[in-house]
Amino acid sequence: MALRTLVAWSALGLLLWRCALALQGGMLYPQESPSRERKELDGLWSFRADFSGNRRRGFEEQWYRRPLRESGPTLDMPVPSSFNDIGQDWHLWDFVGWVWYEREVILPERWTQDLRTRVVLRIGSAHSYAIVWVNGVDMLEHEGGYLPFEADISNLVQVGPLPSRLRITIAINNTLTPTTLPPGTIQYMNDTSKYPKGYFVQNIYFDFFNYAGLQRSVLLYTTPTTYIDDITVTTSVEQDSGLVNYQISVKGSNLFELEVRLLDAENKVVANGTGTQGQLKVPGASLWWPYLMHERPAYLYSLEVRLTAQTSLGPVSDFYSLPVGIRTMAVTESQFLINGKPFYFHGVNKHEDADIRGKGFDWPLLVKDFNLLRWLGANAFRTSHYPYAEEVLQMCDRHGIVVIDECPGVGLALPQFFNNVSLHHHMRVMEEVVRRDKNHPAVVMWSVANEPASHLESAGYYLKMVIAHTKALDPSRPVTFVTKSSYSADKAAPYVDVICLNSYYSWYHDFGHLELIQRQLTTQFENWYKTYQKPIIQSEYGAEAIAGFHQDPPLMFTEEYQKSLLEQYHVVLDQKRRKYVVGELIWNFADFMTEQSPLRVLGNKKGIFTRQRQPKSAAFLLRERYWKIANETRYPHSVAKSQCLENSAFT
Ligand code: BDP
């Protein structure tokens, strides 16, 4: 077996240290610690969509200058949530343009009086362009949904007598343009016999509803003025020792000391170090294994970093604790190795949406989805088609669910989307994704795009640059994009480490003809493998089924057809997975909302679960299959049992 040394941790772990991210500053997840506090601003915000013709009344009238209620009527808007499904007004559901959020908050005295405290405002995500004012002062702008951004607001809050009352105003624009990710276009309908003057529609080139708003938590948190700004961890294994390489960046002062300790799951210190970078050696380390791959999955250590510093105002200390999973990864011509063992992705693609909260982050939904993943015996998912909330990745780390982390590079369908401005933005988005997610052991691969028009020469160059940039940011992980082009036309496949293929045989092609799937899928795999000799993941396949629709013999849109289509795919996947196919991800975990179209019945119904997370027949089929594969591929070999249901056939 010729080992492709694309992603061997041991060789490359150190490299990562030298590869500083182009972005300034870290994006550590805000946590409470002896030196840090957080205050969540979730709950009800005041809200107004700017329905004016040019959507700019809010700027013309400077709505950020005074409380929003003083410039007109406001709605109650829950945060986190998408604003679209909350109201009863269809115009809000479909709104394109600027919406305004506002919230007032009173800060604790110690935050405003102790000048050794740094106060930060963090927005988990705002889709898609955001401007933030605090007490009417313009603090921050950010382009791109699905990723966090923050501003140090200490100067603003540490000024006067108590109480320190903050008014936070956030204007968000969900308009998609040829240079946003995802891209889109605005089309003015000029035929006044059909449309009123100024009428426009937003065209998008992807298949999910463009939910928008403050869809993740907004919070305030503190650090000392000299603080741990970022931590980068890479791991490798040498004989039976785990090696944890760390690099720490500190901001605020050059006069500091750092102590680093690694604790095991029982809180026992297993290694320690000092300084901004180093390597910790853990003899007999417990490795981080994916769910169902090993008897002891998802083992996490904690890297505790303690900073002490001298400042002009006196000594300060900071403390941050980062979960660390020790694991290795490598890609060969035909395998994806985790901890030196072949890993087979048997999982799902997801979306973040569900019922009235749209894409708003929600703990019950998160826990339910993880229970369903474990019930299913799924060991992986792709964050189709944008980075998910950080809390999702934390769950993956804890439960051993492997993640292909995808950026919002979806809908790159038109030639004009492959321009230099987009390329620059796409690279920056990858910097933000890697900066946020680099320390999650669950993340094993970056996906820079979904189904771009990769048959175009311009797309080939564009994707080559984005992939190269991503590899420079993080040489430790493989990089891919997901293609639907043919093996002979794709111009960017030469640059990926793993080929990810979407195909919809007997659904979008030769619909109704299930008997063609085996032939067409076999040809697909063989052509791609012959051309590239790289491992292949069937990154999407599936069929629509409306829960409760039944027909025998199976017809499209029934549960039976969905199930039969999957069965046909599985025959070929079973032949190829022992060779070079290293994964299968069903499209989709659950039904999800889309734009309205004659092809969609209240959204996309390719879920194996409904949008309310109830199983269709296909879910039971996949469950049986995933547990079977898990039991074939477990190390050391032993039979795993579903821990989820007592009345299950698998317990
Ligand atoms: C694939 C896209 C996915 C769609 C799916 C479908 O990657 O976003 O939802 O098709 O049509 O091509 O169901």
XYZ file of C-alpha atoms and ligand atoms in Angstrom:
664
model
C 0.000 0.000 0.000
C 1.582 3.255 -1.125
C 1.145 5.641 1.755
C 0.198 9.094 0.660
C 1.848 11.293 3.205
C -0.661 14.052 2.861
C -1.784 14.219 6.407
C 0.437 12.342 8.777
C 0.186 14.124 12.079
C 3.526 12.960 13.322
C 5.370 14.583 10.455
C 3.273 17.689 10.265
C 2.247 18.501 13.796
C 5.186 20.816 14.277
C 4.595 22.511 10.979
C 1.292 23.812 12.198
C 3.047 25.833 14.842
C 4.951 27.778 12.248
C 1.942 28.409 10.130
C 0.396 31.459 11.749
C -3.102 32.207 10.609
C -3.472 35.283 8.500
C -6.281 36.549 10.742
C -5.284 38.628 13.712
C -6.296 37.184 17.030
C -7.837 33.977 18.232
C -11.451 32.935 18.588
C -11.427 30.716 21.671
C -14.861 29.612 22.770
C -15.903 31.892 25.655
C -15.829 29.924 28.877
C -16.227 30.614 32.546
C -13.081 30.162 34.556
C -11.598 31.660 37.712
C -10.504 34.604 35.545
C -13.368 34.798 33.041
C -17.096 35.409 33.229
C -19.805 35.252 30.600
C -23.212 36.802 30.336
C -25.543 35.458 27.708
C -27.787 37.910 25.916
C -30.162 35.256 24.651
C -33.857 35.967 25.049
C -36.055 38.691 23.664
C -34.578 41.449 21.529
C -36.391 44.355 19.864
C -36.590 43.899 16.143
C -37.561 45.745 13.018
C -37.206 44.859 9.355
C -36.556 47.892 7.173
C -39.253 47.582 4.522
C -38.425 50.943 2.925
C -37.941 50.860 -0.856
C -34.146 51.060 -0.721
C -33.986 49.263 2.633
C -31.792 52.086 3.943
C -34.194 54.084 6.081
C -32.508 52.735 9.213
C -29.231 54.321 8.146
C -30.813 57.518 6.872
C -32.673 57.981 10.171
C -29.788 56.577 12.229
C -31.861 54.078 14.166
C -28.786 53.082 16.161
C -28.617 56.541 17.760
C -31.534 56.030 20.147
C -33.617 53.143 21.397
C -35.209 51.352 18.437
C -38.727 51.782 19.841
C -38.336 55.547 19.451
C -37.931 55.343 15.683
C -41.009 53.192 15.067
C -42.800 50.011 16.050
C -40.745 46.978 17.035
C -41.424 43.258 17.302
C -40.278 40.858 20.001
C -37.640 38.646 18.446
C -36.164 35.633 20.224
C -32.390 35.173 20.026
C -31.139 32.734 18.931
C -33.581 32.123 16.104
C -34.078 32.951 12.470
C -36.505 35.834 12.151
C -38.299 34.329 9.155
C -40.743 31.879 10.749
C -41.491 33.866 13.898
C -44.068 36.328 12.622
C -47.331 35.929 10.719
C -46.324 38.324 7.975
C -45.360 36.626 4.749
C -43.234 39.662 3.833
C -41.045 39.007 6.835
C -40.705 35.331 5.970
C -39.387 36.273 2.566
C -37.651 39.518 3.544
C -34.464 40.576 1.787
C -32.514 43.525 3.139
C -31.584 45.069 6.487
C -33.159 43.966 9.756
C -32.421 45.658 13.067
C -31.997 44.016 16.457
C -31.585 45.791 19.755
C -31.098 44.787 23.356
C -30.250 46.645 26.554
C -28.132 45.191 29.298
C -26.721 46.359 32.621
C -23.223 45.193 33.392
C -21.945 43.926 36.734
C -19.994 46.572 38.635
C -16.762 44.589 38.649
C -16.745 44.579 34.849
C -16.891 48.336 34.605
C -14.822 49.418 37.577
C -11.847 47.082 37.464
C -9.622 48.380 34.697
C -7.792 45.064 34.581
C -10.942 43.549 33.116
C -11.450 43.300 29.392
C -15.087 43.141 28.230
C -15.834 41.500 24.912
C -19.051 41.379 22.895
C -19.311 38.202 20.859
C -21.881 37.419 18.210
C -22.090 33.671 17.506
C -23.190 34.353 13.943
C -25.197 36.912 11.995
C -26.294 35.986 8.538
C -24.951 37.487 6.495
C -23.529 41.038 6.810
C -23.625 42.706 10.197
C -22.899 46.117 11.686
C -22.787 46.448 15.463
C -23.215 49.597 17.547
C -22.865 49.867 21.292
C -24.590 52.912 22.773
C -24.757 54.318 19.252
C -21.022 53.914 18.621
C -20.064 51.880 15.563
C -18.009 48.997 16.962
C -17.737 46.281 14.393
C -18.665 44.998 10.961
C -18.556 41.418 9.769
C -19.200 39.739 6.479
C -20.433 36.173 6.300
C -22.959 34.171 8.303
C -22.299 31.032 10.345
C -19.119 32.206 12.077
C -18.489 34.197 15.246
C -17.058 37.689 15.497
C -16.338 39.919 18.445
C -15.249 43.351 19.661
C -13.418 44.542 22.742
C -15.831 47.075 24.215
C -13.919 47.794 27.442
C -13.178 51.418 26.533
C -16.821 52.056 26.041
C -18.083 50.512 29.259
C -15.343 51.576 31.646
C -15.993 55.273 31.455
C -18.440 56.591 33.902
C -20.391 56.271 37.045
C -22.625 53.287 37.678
C -24.770 51.722 36.416
C -23.238 50.892 33.075
C -26.191 50.413 30.794
C -25.430 49.192 27.293
C -27.634 49.423 24.257
C -26.507 46.946 21.645
C -27.834 47.484 18.129
C -27.111 45.036 15.357
C -28.146 45.626 11.743
C -28.048 42.515 9.602
C -28.396 42.225 5.860
C -29.303 38.847 4.381
C -28.838 39.922 0.766
C -26.661 37.511 -1.167
C -24.476 38.948 -3.920
C -22.096 37.388 -6.433
C -19.277 37.855 -3.909
C -20.926 36.597 -0.703
C -20.752 32.980 0.487
C -23.130 31.548 -0.449
C -23.486 33.802 -3.473
C -26.757 35.039 -4.926
C -28.123 37.676 -7.251
C -30.848 40.280 -7.017
C -33.096 40.439 -10.034
C -35.221 43.510 -10.695
C -38.443 42.712 -12.509
C -38.871 45.657 -14.834
C -41.983 44.645 -16.754
C -44.497 46.962 -15.130
C -47.398 45.105 -16.730
C -46.534 42.257 -14.373
C -44.660 43.756 -11.427
C -44.900 46.942 -9.392
C -42.086 49.485 -9.767
C -38.874 48.479 -7.963
C -39.952 44.847 -7.585
C -37.056 42.472 -7.098
C -36.379 38.897 -6.122
C -33.344 37.254 -4.587
C -32.048 34.367 -6.690
C -30.112 31.686 -4.889
C -28.352 28.653 -6.272
C -28.577 26.269 -3.349
C -31.316 24.112 -1.943
C -32.074 25.367 1.540
C -34.031 28.282 2.859
C -31.907 31.367 3.383
C -32.782 31.685 7.069
C -31.247 34.774 8.648
C -30.889 36.820 11.791
C -29.104 36.246 15.080
C -29.203 32.461 14.838
C -26.644 31.734 17.546
C -26.019 33.174 20.989
C -24.883 36.714 21.555
C -22.847 37.116 24.689
C -20.576 39.305 26.693
C -17.548 37.838 28.373
C -14.538 39.022 30.245
C -10.861 38.254 30.311
C -8.086 40.054 32.134
C -6.394 42.786 30.081
C -3.434 40.476 29.562
C -5.022 37.289 28.395
C -4.731 33.959 26.641
C -5.775 34.947 23.143
C -5.435 31.664 21.311
C -4.319 28.071 21.725
C -3.447 25.733 18.893
C -3.096 22.053 19.632
C -1.938 19.246 17.388
C -1.437 15.665 18.467
C 0.497 12.616 17.339
C 1.367 9.176 18.633
C 4.836 7.674 19.112
C 4.784 4.018 20.111
C 2.292 4.062 22.965
C 2.858 7.692 23.913
C 0.562 10.492 22.903
C 2.230 13.764 21.984
C 0.375 17.016 22.447
C 1.962 20.004 20.736
C 0.663 23.336 21.901
C 1.147 26.886 20.888
C -0.330 29.727 22.908
C -0.684 33.353 21.981
C -0.969 35.957 24.686
C -2.132 39.514 24.208
C -1.864 42.592 26.365
C 1.698 42.363 27.653
C 5.058 40.749 26.994
C 5.749 40.255 30.669
C 4.027 37.012 31.478
C 4.509 33.410 32.446
C 2.543 30.435 31.213
C 2.025 27.124 32.955
C 0.447 24.282 31.056
C -0.990 21.063 32.483
C -2.636 18.166 30.757
C -5.279 16.386 32.826
C -6.853 13.061 32.027
C -10.579 12.357 32.243
C -10.212 11.632 35.975
C -8.578 15.035 36.510
C -5.140 13.551 37.134
C -2.237 15.618 35.803
C -0.438 13.513 33.202
C 1.998 16.060 31.793
C 3.015 19.657 32.221
C 4.990 22.367 30.544
C 5.700 26.082 30.463
C 5.965 28.839 27.889
C 4.138 29.687 24.698
C 4.935 26.460 22.934
C 5.945 22.956 23.746
C 5.253 19.297 23.507
C 3.634 17.219 26.226
C 4.275 13.509 26.289
C 1.641 11.152 27.649
C 2.900 7.578 28.085
C 0.150 5.003 27.581
C -2.202 7.689 26.261
C -5.864 6.933 25.744
C -6.675 7.864 22.190
C -9.699 9.741 20.888
C -11.614 7.147 18.866
C -14.740 7.702 16.799
C -18.066 6.391 18.078
C -18.398 2.606 17.618
C -14.842 2.250 16.301
C -13.408 1.281 19.662
C -14.575 0.150 23.071
C -13.494 3.457 24.546
C -14.504 6.230 22.147
C -14.030 9.977 22.420
C -11.498 10.125 25.235
C -10.783 13.738 26.104
C -7.962 15.279 28.084
C -8.008 18.894 29.272
C -5.209 21.267 28.508
C -5.203 23.784 31.327
C -3.356 26.989 30.604
C -2.549 29.384 33.444
C -1.174 32.822 32.687
C 0.334 35.237 35.184
C 1.377 38.680 34.040
C 2.515 42.035 35.318
C 0.642 45.059 34.088
C 0.904 48.728 34.964
C -2.197 48.228 37.127
C -0.740 45.272 38.985
C -0.597 41.509 38.523
C -3.253 39.644 36.560
C -3.845 35.991 35.905
C -5.871 34.162 33.293
C -7.019 30.565 33.014
C -8.389 28.597 30.087
C -9.148 24.886 29.799
C -9.240 23.309 26.349
C -10.557 19.779 25.668
C -7.960 17.770 23.765
C -8.370 14.472 21.965
C -5.199 12.633 21.020
C -5.578 11.060 17.623
C -3.734 10.668 14.350
C -4.995 10.840 10.808
C -3.615 9.872 7.445
C -4.922 9.373 3.931
C -3.586 6.670 1.634
C -4.550 5.845 -1.950
C -7.522 3.885 -0.765
C -8.010 4.485 2.945
C -8.782 7.123 5.517
C -6.865 6.188 8.656
C -7.674 7.279 12.180
C -5.156 6.134 14.772
C -3.591 3.988 12.067
C -6.822 2.027 11.425
C -9.052 2.294 8.374
C -12.020 4.490 9.158
C -15.299 4.148 7.265
C -17.640 7.154 7.428
C -21.142 5.749 7.909
C -23.196 8.803 8.587
C -25.358 11.630 7.457
C -25.505 15.099 6.020
C -27.400 17.571 8.138
C -28.861 21.023 8.155
C -29.292 23.162 11.229
C -32.958 23.983 10.714
C -36.076 22.703 12.431
C -39.594 24.062 12.897
C -40.273 27.667 13.877
C -36.806 28.475 15.133
C -35.379 28.101 11.635
C -31.641 27.771 12.045
C -31.692 29.151 15.576
C -29.454 27.205 17.931
C -31.450 25.074 20.335
C -30.237 22.712 23.068
C -33.190 20.278 22.974
C -32.763 19.922 19.217
C -29.030 19.402 19.570
C -29.413 16.662 22.155
C -32.256 15.014 20.241
C -30.186 14.951 17.067
C -27.254 13.362 18.869
C -29.526 10.754 20.393
C -30.799 9.987 16.907
C -27.278 9.785 15.496
C -26.312 7.319 18.195
C -29.539 5.362 17.706
C -28.764 5.178 14.018
C -25.214 3.990 14.606
C -23.922 6.958 12.597
C -20.302 7.787 13.248
C -19.960 10.924 11.110
C -21.620 13.885 9.453
C -20.757 16.690 7.115
C -21.739 20.196 8.183
C -23.587 20.698 4.923
C -23.447 23.450 3.773
C -21.940 25.859 6.339
C -20.118 25.683 9.690
C -22.451 24.669 12.513
C -22.611 26.160 15.990
C -19.562 25.500 18.145
C -21.700 23.638 20.666
C -22.409 21.057 17.948
C -18.709 20.384 17.505
C -18.238 20.145 21.257
C -20.878 17.405 21.293
C -19.065 15.637 18.465
C -15.829 15.745 20.445
C -17.599 14.266 23.463
C -19.485 11.555 21.604
C -16.917 10.619 18.999
C -18.934 11.756 16.006
C -16.501 12.532 13.197
C -17.037 15.754 11.263
C -16.287 16.925 7.760
C -16.353 20.648 8.398
C -17.783 22.500 5.421
C -17.662 26.247 4.803
C -20.592 28.116 3.226
C -19.101 27.650 -0.256
C -22.382 26.406 -1.646
C -24.246 27.566 -4.730
C -21.104 28.515 -6.672
C -22.997 27.682 -9.804
C -22.390 30.581 -12.197
C -19.127 31.520 -13.967
C -19.261 35.060 -12.544
C -18.986 33.699 -8.997
C -15.366 32.666 -9.600
C -13.879 36.141 -9.421
C -11.008 37.580 -7.406
C -13.147 39.325 -4.825
C -14.992 36.064 -4.116
C -11.740 34.158 -3.968
C -10.329 36.568 -1.435
C -13.476 36.342 0.671
C -13.575 32.542 0.401
C -10.003 32.323 1.677
C -10.833 34.590 4.543
C -13.853 32.476 5.430
C -11.609 29.408 5.494
C -9.280 31.301 7.849
C -12.220 31.969 10.138
C -13.413 28.351 9.989
C -9.970 26.941 10.738
C -9.335 29.483 13.475
C -12.600 28.547 15.190
C -12.574 24.764 14.698
C -8.899 23.717 14.517
C -8.772 22.230 18.024
C -11.742 19.881 17.700
C -10.544 16.277 17.499
C -13.872 15.402 15.842
C -13.038 17.545 12.815
C -11.062 15.305 10.478
C -11.390 17.094 7.141
C -12.199 20.541 5.731
C -14.634 20.872 2.837
C -14.198 24.160 1.012
C -17.311 23.911 -1.173
C -20.368 21.932 -2.163
C -21.068 21.278 -5.826
C -19.275 24.278 -7.316
C -19.299 24.446 -11.113
C -15.978 22.620 -11.034
C -16.069 21.773 -14.716
C -15.147 25.405 -15.461
C -11.469 26.314 -15.929
C -11.964 29.379 -13.739
C -13.411 27.187 -10.970
C -10.407 24.872 -11.224
C -8.017 27.731 -10.498
C -10.270 29.202 -7.829
C -10.660 25.928 -5.931
C -6.972 25.124 -6.269
C -6.191 28.423 -4.524
C -8.766 27.922 -1.749
C -7.581 24.376 -1.111
C -3.907 25.406 -1.067
C -4.717 28.210 1.332
C -6.637 25.875 3.632
C -3.769 23.391 3.641
C -1.341 26.172 4.513
C -3.606 27.202 7.397
C -3.844 23.646 8.672
C -1.404 21.113 7.200
C -2.684 18.503 9.628
C -6.058 17.800 8.032
C -7.075 16.622 4.587
C -9.009 19.049 2.427
C -11.774 18.324 -0.015
C -14.703 19.843 -1.803
C -17.841 17.974 -2.765
C -18.414 17.518 -6.477
C -21.234 16.555 -8.756
C -19.173 17.020 -11.915
C -18.116 14.000 -13.904
C -14.673 12.485 -13.407
C -13.601 13.611 -16.874
C -14.799 17.200 -16.556
C -13.865 18.150 -13.021
C -11.019 20.682 -12.989
C -10.377 20.771 -9.253
C -10.366 17.108 -8.234
C -6.577 16.892 -8.662
C -6.172 19.155 -5.606
C -8.266 17.279 -3.057
C -7.094 14.547 -0.702
C -10.365 12.624 -0.716
C -12.860 12.584 -3.582
C -16.359 13.402 -2.347
C -19.127 12.559 -4.810
C -22.795 13.472 -4.836
C -25.083 11.481 -7.099
C -28.824 11.051 -7.381
C -29.337 8.069 -9.654
C -32.997 7.186 -10.156
C -33.971 10.473 -8.626
C -32.795 13.412 -10.704
C -31.742 11.080 -13.539
C -33.694 8.128 -14.872
C -36.258 8.800 -12.198
C -38.308 5.806 -11.270
C -35.714 3.372 -12.639
C -34.222 1.826 -9.563
C -32.879 -1.022 -11.641
C -30.224 1.290 -13.154
C -28.590 2.346 -9.920
C -26.128 -0.496 -9.528
C -24.767 -0.099 -13.060
C -24.491 3.684 -12.888
C -22.999 3.801 -9.427
C -20.414 1.156 -10.236
C -19.370 3.117 -13.316
C -19.144 6.297 -11.257
C -16.829 4.751 -8.676
C -14.641 2.921 -11.163
C -14.087 5.944 -13.374
C -13.197 8.193 -10.512
C -10.868 5.713 -8.893
C -9.126 4.815 -12.141
C -8.515 8.512 -12.791
C -7.355 9.633 -9.368
C -6.443 6.696 -7.094
C -7.757 8.554 -4.106
C -10.217 7.356 -1.499
C -13.825 8.177 -2.321
C -16.748 9.174 -0.117
C -20.296 8.987 -1.436
C -20.989 12.351 0.145
C -24.673 12.532 -0.883
C -27.278 10.146 -2.205
C -30.949 9.835 -1.392
C -34.537 10.215 -2.434
C -37.500 12.201 -1.322
C -40.191 10.531 0.790
C -43.206 12.185 2.280
C -43.718 10.536 5.651
C -46.806 8.356 5.509
C -46.871 7.969 1.715
C -46.812 4.267 0.857
C -46.970 2.329 -2.366
C -46.027 -1.140 -3.488
C -44.412 -1.589 -5.953
C -42.542 1.526 -4.837
C -43.184 4.849 -6.541
C -41.316 8.110 -6.123
C -42.023 10.126 -2.964
C -43.128 7.080 -0.987
C -41.240 5.660 1.970
C -40.836 2.411 0.015
C -39.145 4.142 -2.911
C -36.712 5.960 -0.640
C -35.860 2.702 1.070
C -35.486 0.750 -2.171
C -33.244 3.403 -3.659
C -30.964 3.261 -0.644
C -30.863 -0.529 -0.833
C -29.653 -0.360 -4.436
C -26.887 2.061 -3.469
C -25.897 -0.200 -0.587
C -25.262 -3.171 -2.860
C -22.542 -1.237 -4.697
C -21.247 0.510 -1.594
C -20.729 -2.900 -0.031
C -18.652 -4.015 -3.004
C -16.515 -0.892 -3.081
C -16.126 -0.136 0.585
C -13.721 -2.994 0.944
C -11.614 -1.424 -1.805
C -11.408 2.371 -1.961
C -14.787 3.791 -0.952
C -14.243 5.126 2.563
C -17.636 6.529 3.380
C -21.307 7.038 2.728
C -23.328 9.992 3.968
C -27.049 9.905 3.374
C -28.806 13.006 2.066
C -30.370 13.912 4.436
C -30.621 13.295 8.162
C -33.925 15.201 8.372
C -36.344 17.031 6.110
C -35.484 20.701 5.842
C -36.968 23.952 4.575
C -36.177 25.333 1.147
C -37.315 28.238 -0.958
C -40.730 27.669 -2.532
C -40.625 25.884 -5.867
C -42.740 23.445 -7.853
C -40.101 20.816 -7.034
C -40.412 21.147 -3.279
C -43.338 20.223 -1.043
C -42.893 22.408 2.027
C -39.177 21.906 1.750
C -36.865 19.055 0.862
C -38.184 15.681 1.995
C -35.032 13.588 1.572
C -34.706 13.241 5.320
C -34.707 9.790 6.823
C -36.293 11.614 9.758
C -39.042 14.187 9.392
C -38.401 17.772 10.329
C -39.961 16.843 13.700
C -37.301 14.106 14.016
C -39.594 11.089 13.624
C -38.240 8.146 11.614
C -39.356 7.175 8.124
C -38.890 3.543 7.033
C -35.449 4.364 5.602
C -34.176 5.276 9.065
C -34.646 1.676 10.225
C -32.890 0.377 7.138
C -29.905 2.632 7.724
C -29.869 1.780 11.377
C -29.525 -1.888 10.645
C -26.816 -1.193 8.102
C -24.740 1.187 10.231
C -24.712 -1.106 13.241
C -23.704 -3.999 10.982
C -20.814 -2.020 9.482
C -19.775 -0.831 12.930
C -19.618 -4.388 14.185
C -17.465 -5.428 11.244
C -14.977 -2.611 11.639
C -14.509 -2.304 15.379
C -11.077 -2.389 17.093
C -10.309 -4.613 18.836
C -13.052 -6.714 17.311
C -16.047 -7.007 19.615
C -19.723 -6.531 19.061
C -21.168 -3.137 19.942
C -24.692 -2.827 21.168
C -27.036 0.034 20.732
C -27.137 1.839 24.054
C -30.205 3.714 23.097
C -33.328 1.645 23.176
C -34.299 -1.323 25.254
C -36.791 -2.593 22.739
C -34.329 -2.447 19.884
C -33.448 -5.399 17.702
C -29.812 -4.596 18.371
C -29.673 -4.685 22.134
C -27.554 18.183 -3.862
C -27.175 19.400 -3.010
C -28.084 19.521 -1.786
C -29.519 19.375 -2.210
C -29.721 18.008 -2.843
C -31.170 17.758 -3.246
O -25.835 19.311 -2.602
O -27.841 20.754 -1.150
O -30.420 19.573 -1.161
O -28.928 17.980 -3.999
O -31.536 18.185 -4.336
O -27.115 18.314 -5.159
O -31.905 17.195 -2.472
